PDB file of C-alpha atoms in Angstrom:
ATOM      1  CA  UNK A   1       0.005  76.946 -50.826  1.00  0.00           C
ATOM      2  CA  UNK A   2       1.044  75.324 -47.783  1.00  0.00           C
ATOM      3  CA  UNK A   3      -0.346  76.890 -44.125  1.00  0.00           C
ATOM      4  CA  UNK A   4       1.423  75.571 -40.792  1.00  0.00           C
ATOM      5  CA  UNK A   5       0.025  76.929 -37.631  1.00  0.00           C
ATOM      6  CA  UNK A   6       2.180  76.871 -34.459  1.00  0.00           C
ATOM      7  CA  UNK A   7       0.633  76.714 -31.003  1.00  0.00           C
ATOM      8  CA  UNK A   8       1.244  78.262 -28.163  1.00  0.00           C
ATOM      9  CA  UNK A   9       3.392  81.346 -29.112  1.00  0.00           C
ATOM     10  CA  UNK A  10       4.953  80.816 -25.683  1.00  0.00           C
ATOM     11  CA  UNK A  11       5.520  78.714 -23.544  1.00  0.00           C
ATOM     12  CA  UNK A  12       6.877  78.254 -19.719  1.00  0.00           C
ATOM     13  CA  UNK A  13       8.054  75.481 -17.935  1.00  0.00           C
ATOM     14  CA  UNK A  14       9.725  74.643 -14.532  1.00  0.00           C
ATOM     15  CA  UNK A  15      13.096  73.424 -15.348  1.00  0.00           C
ATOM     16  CA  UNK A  16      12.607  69.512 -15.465  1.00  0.00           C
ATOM     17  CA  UNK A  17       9.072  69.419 -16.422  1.00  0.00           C
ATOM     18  CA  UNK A  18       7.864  68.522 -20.061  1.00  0.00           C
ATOM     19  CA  UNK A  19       7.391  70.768 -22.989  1.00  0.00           C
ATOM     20  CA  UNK A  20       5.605  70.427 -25.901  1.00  0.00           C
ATOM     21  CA  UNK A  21       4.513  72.035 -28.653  1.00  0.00           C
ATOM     22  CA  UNK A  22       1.840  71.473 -31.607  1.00  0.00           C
ATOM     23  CA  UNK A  23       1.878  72.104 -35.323  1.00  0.00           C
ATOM     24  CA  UNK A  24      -0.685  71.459 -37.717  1.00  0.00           C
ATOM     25  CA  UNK A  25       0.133  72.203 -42.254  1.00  0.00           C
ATOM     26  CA  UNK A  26      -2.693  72.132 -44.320  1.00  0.00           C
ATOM     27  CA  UNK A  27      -1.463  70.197 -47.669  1.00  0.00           C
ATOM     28  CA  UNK A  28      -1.708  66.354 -47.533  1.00  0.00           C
ATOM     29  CA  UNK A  29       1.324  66.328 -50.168  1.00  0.00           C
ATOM     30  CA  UNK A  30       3.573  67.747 -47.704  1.00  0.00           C
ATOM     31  CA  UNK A  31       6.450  64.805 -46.503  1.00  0.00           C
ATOM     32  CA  UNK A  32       8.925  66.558 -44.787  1.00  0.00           C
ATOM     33  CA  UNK A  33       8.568  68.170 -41.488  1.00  0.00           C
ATOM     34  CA  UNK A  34      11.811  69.268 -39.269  1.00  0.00           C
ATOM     35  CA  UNK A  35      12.121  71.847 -36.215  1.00  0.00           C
ATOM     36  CA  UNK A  36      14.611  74.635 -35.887  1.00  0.00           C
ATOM     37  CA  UNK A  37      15.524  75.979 -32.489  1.00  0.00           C
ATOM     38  CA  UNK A  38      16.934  79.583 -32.908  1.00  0.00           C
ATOM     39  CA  UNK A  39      18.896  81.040 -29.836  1.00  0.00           C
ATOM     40  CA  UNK A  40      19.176  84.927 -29.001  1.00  0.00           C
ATOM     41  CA  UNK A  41      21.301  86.121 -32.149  1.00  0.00           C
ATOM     42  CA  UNK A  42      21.999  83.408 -33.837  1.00  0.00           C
ATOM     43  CA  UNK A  43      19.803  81.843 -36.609  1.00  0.00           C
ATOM     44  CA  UNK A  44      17.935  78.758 -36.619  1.00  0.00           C
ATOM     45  CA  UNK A  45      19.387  74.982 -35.993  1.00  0.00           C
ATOM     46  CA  UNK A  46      18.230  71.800 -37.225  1.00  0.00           C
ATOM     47  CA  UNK A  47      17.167  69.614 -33.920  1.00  0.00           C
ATOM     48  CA  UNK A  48      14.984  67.185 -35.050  1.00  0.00           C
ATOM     49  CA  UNK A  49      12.822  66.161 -38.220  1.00  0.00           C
ATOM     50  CA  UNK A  50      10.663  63.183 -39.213  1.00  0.00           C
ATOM     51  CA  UNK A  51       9.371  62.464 -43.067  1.00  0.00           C
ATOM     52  CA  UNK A  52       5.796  61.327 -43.517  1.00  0.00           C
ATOM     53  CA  UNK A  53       6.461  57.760 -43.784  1.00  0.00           C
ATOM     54  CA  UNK A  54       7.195  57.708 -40.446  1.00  0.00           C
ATOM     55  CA  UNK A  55       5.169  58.054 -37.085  1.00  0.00           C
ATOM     56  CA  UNK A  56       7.566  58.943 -34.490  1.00  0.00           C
ATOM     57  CA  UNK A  57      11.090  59.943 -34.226  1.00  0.00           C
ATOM     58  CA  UNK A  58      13.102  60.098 -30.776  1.00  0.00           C
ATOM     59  CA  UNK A  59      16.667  61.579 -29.767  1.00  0.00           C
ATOM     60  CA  UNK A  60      17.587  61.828 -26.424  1.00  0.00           C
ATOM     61  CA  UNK A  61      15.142  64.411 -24.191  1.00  0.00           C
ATOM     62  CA  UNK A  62      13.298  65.164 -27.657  1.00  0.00           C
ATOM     63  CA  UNK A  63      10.694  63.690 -29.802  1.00  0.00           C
ATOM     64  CA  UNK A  64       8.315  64.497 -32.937  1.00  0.00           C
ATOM     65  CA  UNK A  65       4.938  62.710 -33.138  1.00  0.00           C
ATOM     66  CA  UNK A  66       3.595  62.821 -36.604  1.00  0.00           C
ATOM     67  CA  UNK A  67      -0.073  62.111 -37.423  1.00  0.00           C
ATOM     68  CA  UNK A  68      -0.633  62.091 -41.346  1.00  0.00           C
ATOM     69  CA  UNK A  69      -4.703  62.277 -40.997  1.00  0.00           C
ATOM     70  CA  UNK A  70      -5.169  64.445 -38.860  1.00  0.00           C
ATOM     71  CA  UNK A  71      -2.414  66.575 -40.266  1.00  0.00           C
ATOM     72  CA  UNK A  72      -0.332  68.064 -36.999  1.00  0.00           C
ATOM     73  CA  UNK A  73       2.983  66.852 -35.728  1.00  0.00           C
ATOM     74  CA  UNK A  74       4.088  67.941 -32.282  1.00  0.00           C
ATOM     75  CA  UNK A  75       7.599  68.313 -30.589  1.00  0.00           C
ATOM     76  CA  UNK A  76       8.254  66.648 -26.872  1.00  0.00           C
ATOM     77  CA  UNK A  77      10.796  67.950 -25.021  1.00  0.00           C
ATOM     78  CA  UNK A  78      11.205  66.169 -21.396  1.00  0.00           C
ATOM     79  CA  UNK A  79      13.161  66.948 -18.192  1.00  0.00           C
ATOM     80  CA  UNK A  80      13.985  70.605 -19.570  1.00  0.00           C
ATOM     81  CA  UNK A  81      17.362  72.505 -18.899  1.00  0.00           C
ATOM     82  CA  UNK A  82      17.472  76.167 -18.891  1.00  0.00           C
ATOM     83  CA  UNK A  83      19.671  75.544 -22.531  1.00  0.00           C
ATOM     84  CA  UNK A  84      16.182  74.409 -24.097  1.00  0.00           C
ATOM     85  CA  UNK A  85      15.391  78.274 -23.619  1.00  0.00           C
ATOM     86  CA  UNK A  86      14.778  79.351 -27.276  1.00  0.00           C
ATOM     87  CA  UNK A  87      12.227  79.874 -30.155  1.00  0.00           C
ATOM     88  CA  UNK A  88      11.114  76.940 -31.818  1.00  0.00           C
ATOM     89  CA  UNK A  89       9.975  76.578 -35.239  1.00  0.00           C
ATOM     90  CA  UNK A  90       8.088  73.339 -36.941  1.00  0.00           C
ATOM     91  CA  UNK A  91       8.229  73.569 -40.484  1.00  0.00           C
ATOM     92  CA  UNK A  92       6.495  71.284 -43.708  1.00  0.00           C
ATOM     93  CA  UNK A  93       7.776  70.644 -46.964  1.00  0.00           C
ATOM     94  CA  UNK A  94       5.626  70.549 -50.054  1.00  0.00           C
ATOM     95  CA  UNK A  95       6.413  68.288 -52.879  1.00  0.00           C
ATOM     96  CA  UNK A  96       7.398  71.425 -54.560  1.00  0.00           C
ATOM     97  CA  UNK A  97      10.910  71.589 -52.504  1.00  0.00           C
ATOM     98  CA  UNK A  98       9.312  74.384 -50.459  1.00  0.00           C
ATOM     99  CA  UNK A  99       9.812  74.421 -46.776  1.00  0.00           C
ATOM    100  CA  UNK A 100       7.088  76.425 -44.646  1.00  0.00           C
ATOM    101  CA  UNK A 101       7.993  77.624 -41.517  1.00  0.00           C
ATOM    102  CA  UNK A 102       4.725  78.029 -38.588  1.00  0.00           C
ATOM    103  CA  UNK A 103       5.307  81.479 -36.246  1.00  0.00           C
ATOM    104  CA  UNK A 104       7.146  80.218 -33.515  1.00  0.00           C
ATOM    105  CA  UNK A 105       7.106  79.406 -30.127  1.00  0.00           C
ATOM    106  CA  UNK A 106       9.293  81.260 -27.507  1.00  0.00           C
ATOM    107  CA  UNK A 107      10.208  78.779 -24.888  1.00  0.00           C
ATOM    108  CA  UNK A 108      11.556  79.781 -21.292  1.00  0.00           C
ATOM    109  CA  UNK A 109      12.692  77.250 -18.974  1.00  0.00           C
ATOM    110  CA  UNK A 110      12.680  78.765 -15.277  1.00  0.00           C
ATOM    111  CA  UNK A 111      15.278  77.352 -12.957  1.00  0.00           C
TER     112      UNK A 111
ATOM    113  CA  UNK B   1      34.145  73.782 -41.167  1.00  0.00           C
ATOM    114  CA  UNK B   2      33.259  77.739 -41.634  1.00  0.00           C
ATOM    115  CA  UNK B   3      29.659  77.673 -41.153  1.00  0.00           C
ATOM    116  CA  UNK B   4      27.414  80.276 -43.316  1.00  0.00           C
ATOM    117  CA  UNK B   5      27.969  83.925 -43.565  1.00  0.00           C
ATOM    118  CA  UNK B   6      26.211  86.819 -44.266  1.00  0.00           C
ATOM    119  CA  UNK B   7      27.150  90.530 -44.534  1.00  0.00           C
ATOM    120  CA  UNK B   8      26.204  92.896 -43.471  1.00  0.00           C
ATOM    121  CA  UNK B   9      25.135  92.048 -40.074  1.00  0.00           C
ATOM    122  CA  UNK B  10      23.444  95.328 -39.393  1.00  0.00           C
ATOM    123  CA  UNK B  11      22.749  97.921 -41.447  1.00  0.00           C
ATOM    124  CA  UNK B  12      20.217 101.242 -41.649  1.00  0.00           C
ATOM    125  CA  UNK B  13      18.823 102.615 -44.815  1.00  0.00           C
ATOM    126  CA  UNK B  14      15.941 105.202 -45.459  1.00  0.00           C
ATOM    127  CA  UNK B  15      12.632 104.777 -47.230  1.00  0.00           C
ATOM    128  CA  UNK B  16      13.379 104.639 -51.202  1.00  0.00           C
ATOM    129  CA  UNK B  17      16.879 103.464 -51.484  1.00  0.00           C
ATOM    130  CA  UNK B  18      17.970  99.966 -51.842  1.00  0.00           C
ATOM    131  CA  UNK B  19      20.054  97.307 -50.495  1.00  0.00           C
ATOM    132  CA  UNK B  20      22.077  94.257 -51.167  1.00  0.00           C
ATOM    133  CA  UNK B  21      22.893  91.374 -48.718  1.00  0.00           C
ATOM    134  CA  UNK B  22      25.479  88.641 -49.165  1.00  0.00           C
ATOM    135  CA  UNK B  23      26.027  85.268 -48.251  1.00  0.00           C
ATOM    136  CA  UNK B  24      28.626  82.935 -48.199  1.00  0.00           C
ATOM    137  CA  UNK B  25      27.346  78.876 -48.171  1.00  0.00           C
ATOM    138  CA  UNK B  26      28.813  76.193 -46.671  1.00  0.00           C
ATOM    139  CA  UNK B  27      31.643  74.819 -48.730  1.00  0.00           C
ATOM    140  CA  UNK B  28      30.351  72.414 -51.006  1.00  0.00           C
ATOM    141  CA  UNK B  29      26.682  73.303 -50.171  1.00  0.00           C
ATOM    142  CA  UNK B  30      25.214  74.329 -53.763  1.00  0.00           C
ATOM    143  CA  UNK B  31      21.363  75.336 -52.311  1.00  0.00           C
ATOM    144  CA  UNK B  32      20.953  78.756 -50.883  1.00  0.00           C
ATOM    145  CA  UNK B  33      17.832  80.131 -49.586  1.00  0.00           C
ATOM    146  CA  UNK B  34      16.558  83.219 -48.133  1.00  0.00           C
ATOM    147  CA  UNK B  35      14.309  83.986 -45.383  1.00  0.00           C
ATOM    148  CA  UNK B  36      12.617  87.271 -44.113  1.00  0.00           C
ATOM    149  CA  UNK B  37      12.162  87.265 -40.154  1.00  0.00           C
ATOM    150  CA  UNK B  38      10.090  90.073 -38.401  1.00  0.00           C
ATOM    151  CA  UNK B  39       8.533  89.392 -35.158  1.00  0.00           C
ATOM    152  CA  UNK B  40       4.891  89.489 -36.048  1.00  0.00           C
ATOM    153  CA  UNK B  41       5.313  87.379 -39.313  1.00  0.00           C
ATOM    154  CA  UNK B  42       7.794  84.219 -38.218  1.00  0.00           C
ATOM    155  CA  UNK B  43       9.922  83.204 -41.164  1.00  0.00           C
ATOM    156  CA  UNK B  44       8.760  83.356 -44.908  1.00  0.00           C
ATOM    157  CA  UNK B  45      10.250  82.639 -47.638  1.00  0.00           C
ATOM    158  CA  UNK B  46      11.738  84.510 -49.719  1.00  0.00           C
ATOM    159  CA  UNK B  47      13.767  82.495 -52.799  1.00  0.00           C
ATOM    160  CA  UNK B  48      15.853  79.402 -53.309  1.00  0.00           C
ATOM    161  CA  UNK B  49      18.965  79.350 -55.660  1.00  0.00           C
ATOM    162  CA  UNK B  50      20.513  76.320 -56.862  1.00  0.00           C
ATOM    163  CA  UNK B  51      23.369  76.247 -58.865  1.00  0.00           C
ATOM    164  CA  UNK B  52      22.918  79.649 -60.106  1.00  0.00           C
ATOM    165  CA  UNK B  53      19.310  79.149 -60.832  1.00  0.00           C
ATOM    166  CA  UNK B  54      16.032  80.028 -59.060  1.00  0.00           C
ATOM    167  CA  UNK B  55      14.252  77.041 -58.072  1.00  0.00           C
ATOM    168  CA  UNK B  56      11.665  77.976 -55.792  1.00  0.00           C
ATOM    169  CA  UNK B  57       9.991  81.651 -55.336  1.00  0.00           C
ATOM    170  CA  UNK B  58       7.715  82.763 -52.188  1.00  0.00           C
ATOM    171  CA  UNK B  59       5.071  85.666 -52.472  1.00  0.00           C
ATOM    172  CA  UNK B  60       7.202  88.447 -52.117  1.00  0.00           C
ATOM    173  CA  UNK B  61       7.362  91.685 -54.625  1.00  0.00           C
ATOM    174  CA  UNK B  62       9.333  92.212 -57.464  1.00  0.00           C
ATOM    175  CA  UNK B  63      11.156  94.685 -55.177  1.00  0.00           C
ATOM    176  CA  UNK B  64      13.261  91.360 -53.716  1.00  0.00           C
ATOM    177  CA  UNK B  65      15.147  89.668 -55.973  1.00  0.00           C
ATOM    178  CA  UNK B  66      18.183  87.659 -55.756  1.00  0.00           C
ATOM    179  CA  UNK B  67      21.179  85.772 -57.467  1.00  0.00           C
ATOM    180  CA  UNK B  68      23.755  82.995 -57.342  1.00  0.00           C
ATOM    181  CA  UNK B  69      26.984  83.060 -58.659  1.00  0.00           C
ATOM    182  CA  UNK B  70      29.366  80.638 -59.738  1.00  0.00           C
ATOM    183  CA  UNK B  71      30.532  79.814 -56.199  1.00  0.00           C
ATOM    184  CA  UNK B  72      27.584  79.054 -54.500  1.00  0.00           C
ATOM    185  CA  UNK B  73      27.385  82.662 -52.956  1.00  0.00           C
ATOM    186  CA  UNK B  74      24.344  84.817 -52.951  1.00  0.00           C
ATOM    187  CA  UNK B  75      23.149  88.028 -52.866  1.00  0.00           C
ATOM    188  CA  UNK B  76      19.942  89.301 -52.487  1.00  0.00           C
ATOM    189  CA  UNK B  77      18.447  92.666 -53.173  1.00  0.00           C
ATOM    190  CA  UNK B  78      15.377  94.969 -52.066  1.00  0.00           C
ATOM    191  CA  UNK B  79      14.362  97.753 -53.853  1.00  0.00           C
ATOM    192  CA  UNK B  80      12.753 100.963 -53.173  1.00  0.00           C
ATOM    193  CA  UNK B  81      12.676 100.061 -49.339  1.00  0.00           C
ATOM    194  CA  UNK B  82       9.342  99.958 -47.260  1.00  0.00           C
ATOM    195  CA  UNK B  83       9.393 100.688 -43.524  1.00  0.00           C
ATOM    196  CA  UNK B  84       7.818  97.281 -43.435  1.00  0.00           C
ATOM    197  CA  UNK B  85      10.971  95.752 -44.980  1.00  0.00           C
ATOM    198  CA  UNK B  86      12.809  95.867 -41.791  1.00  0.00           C
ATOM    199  CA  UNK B  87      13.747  92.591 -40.989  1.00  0.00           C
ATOM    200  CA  UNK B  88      15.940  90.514 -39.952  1.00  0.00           C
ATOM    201  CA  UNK B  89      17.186  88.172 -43.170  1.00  0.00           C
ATOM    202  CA  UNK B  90      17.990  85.362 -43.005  1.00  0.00           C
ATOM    203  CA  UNK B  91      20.180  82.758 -45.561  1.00  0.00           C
ATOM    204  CA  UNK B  92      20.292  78.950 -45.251  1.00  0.00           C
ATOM    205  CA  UNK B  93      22.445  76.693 -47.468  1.00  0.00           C
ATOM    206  CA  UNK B  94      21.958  73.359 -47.739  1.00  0.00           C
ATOM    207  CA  UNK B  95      23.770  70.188 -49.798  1.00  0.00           C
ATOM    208  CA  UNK B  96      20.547  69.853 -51.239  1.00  0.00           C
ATOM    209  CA  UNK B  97      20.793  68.335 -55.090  1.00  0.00           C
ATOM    210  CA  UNK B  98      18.325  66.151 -56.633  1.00  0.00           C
ATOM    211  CA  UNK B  99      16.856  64.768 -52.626  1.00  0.00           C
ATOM    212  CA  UNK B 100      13.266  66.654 -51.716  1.00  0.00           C
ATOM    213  CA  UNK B 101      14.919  67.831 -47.987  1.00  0.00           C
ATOM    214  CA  UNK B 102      18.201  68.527 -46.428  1.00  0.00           C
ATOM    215  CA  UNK B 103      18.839  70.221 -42.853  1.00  0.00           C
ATOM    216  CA  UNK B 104      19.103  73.912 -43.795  1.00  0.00           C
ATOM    217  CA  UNK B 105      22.184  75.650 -42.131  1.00  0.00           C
ATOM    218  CA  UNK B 106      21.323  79.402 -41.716  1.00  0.00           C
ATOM    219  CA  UNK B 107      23.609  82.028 -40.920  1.00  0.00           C
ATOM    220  CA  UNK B 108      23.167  84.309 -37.994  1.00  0.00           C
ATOM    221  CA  UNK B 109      21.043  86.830 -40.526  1.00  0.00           C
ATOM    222  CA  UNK B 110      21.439  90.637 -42.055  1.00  0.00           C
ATOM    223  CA  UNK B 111      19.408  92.792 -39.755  1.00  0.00           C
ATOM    224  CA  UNK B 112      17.830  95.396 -41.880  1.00  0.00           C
ATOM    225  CA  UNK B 113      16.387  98.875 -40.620  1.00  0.00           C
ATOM    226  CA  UNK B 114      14.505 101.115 -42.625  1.00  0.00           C
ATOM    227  CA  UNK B 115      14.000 104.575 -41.496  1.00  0.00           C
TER     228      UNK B 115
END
């Protein structure tokens, strides 16, 4: 089945500096690949998501790279706000409707 | 536009009993899956239900097993509980018919103790 590996586990930036943060999925089939950020005690929101037929996706102070041959997508997150503190997940979806979450990365934004 | 909800939010049990969780989709929203998260092993899936059928399974026992009803809600149940089933568990609806993806909507999660 699908693998997605999620690098780093944490992460810590100076408020305004860049973040970003890698995945990398292990079937070729997979074609859908979004990114949850999940605040203290809630569960996990949809911010962003890009579908293999495309190579980059942009909203506002984020961004997902995709590269289909290398198999990793990445999510950019410029001038960061102490809000942006959170866990981040990157996810791929198999042909087979299934969506595979990577492990995480904790984010904290330092004022 | 009530979002998802899941009961209970917290709940302790003891080694050997077992448990049910519920969750209330979206309105409209005819997908519900369920996730297990524990701090060491990120999210995993655990089942998807669609319109009262099991679509999709992950590699969990036999001990977790879930339905859908008529409505759209879902329960899910663990059997003979495992000190490693603490969790916290997680339920996502989504709009999700016939289309490979959808945003998932998840609900702020069942957090499950075993003693």
């Amino acid at each position: 089945g699908e693998n997605v590996e999620q690098h780093p586990s944490t992460l810590s930036v100076q408020e305004g500096d860049s973040a970003v943060i890698k995945c990398t999925y292990s079937d070729s089939a997979s074609n859908y690949f979004p990114w949850y950020k999940q605040e203290l005690g809630k569960g996990p929101q949809l911010i962003i998501d890009i579908r293999s037929n495309v190579g980059e996706k942009k909203d506002q102070r984020i961004a997902v790279t995709l590269n289909k041959t290398a198999k990793h997508f990445s999510l950019h997150i410029t001038e960061t706000q102490p809000e942006d503190s959170a866990v981040y997940f990157c996810a791929a979806q198999t042909a087979g409707n299934k969506l595979t979450f990577g492990g995480g990365t904790r984010v904290l934004v330092k004022p | 536009k009530a979002g998802v909800t899941q009961t209970p939010r917290y709940l302790i049990k003891t080694r050997g009993q077992q448990v049910t969780l519920s969750c209330s989709p979206i309105s409209g929203h005819r997908s519900v899956s369920w996730y297990q998260q524990t701090p060491g092993q990120g999210l995993q899936f655990l089942f998807e239900y669609f319109s009262e059928t099991q679509r999709n399974k992950g590699n969990f026992p036999g001990r977790f097993s879930g339905r859908q009803f008529s409505n759209s809600r879902s329960e899910m149940n663990v059997s003979t509980l495992e000190l490693g089933d603490s969790a916290l568990y997680l339920c996502a609806s989504s709009w999700r018919g016939d289309a490979n993806t959808g945003e998932l909507f998840f609900g702020e999660g069942s957090r499950l103790t075993v003693l």
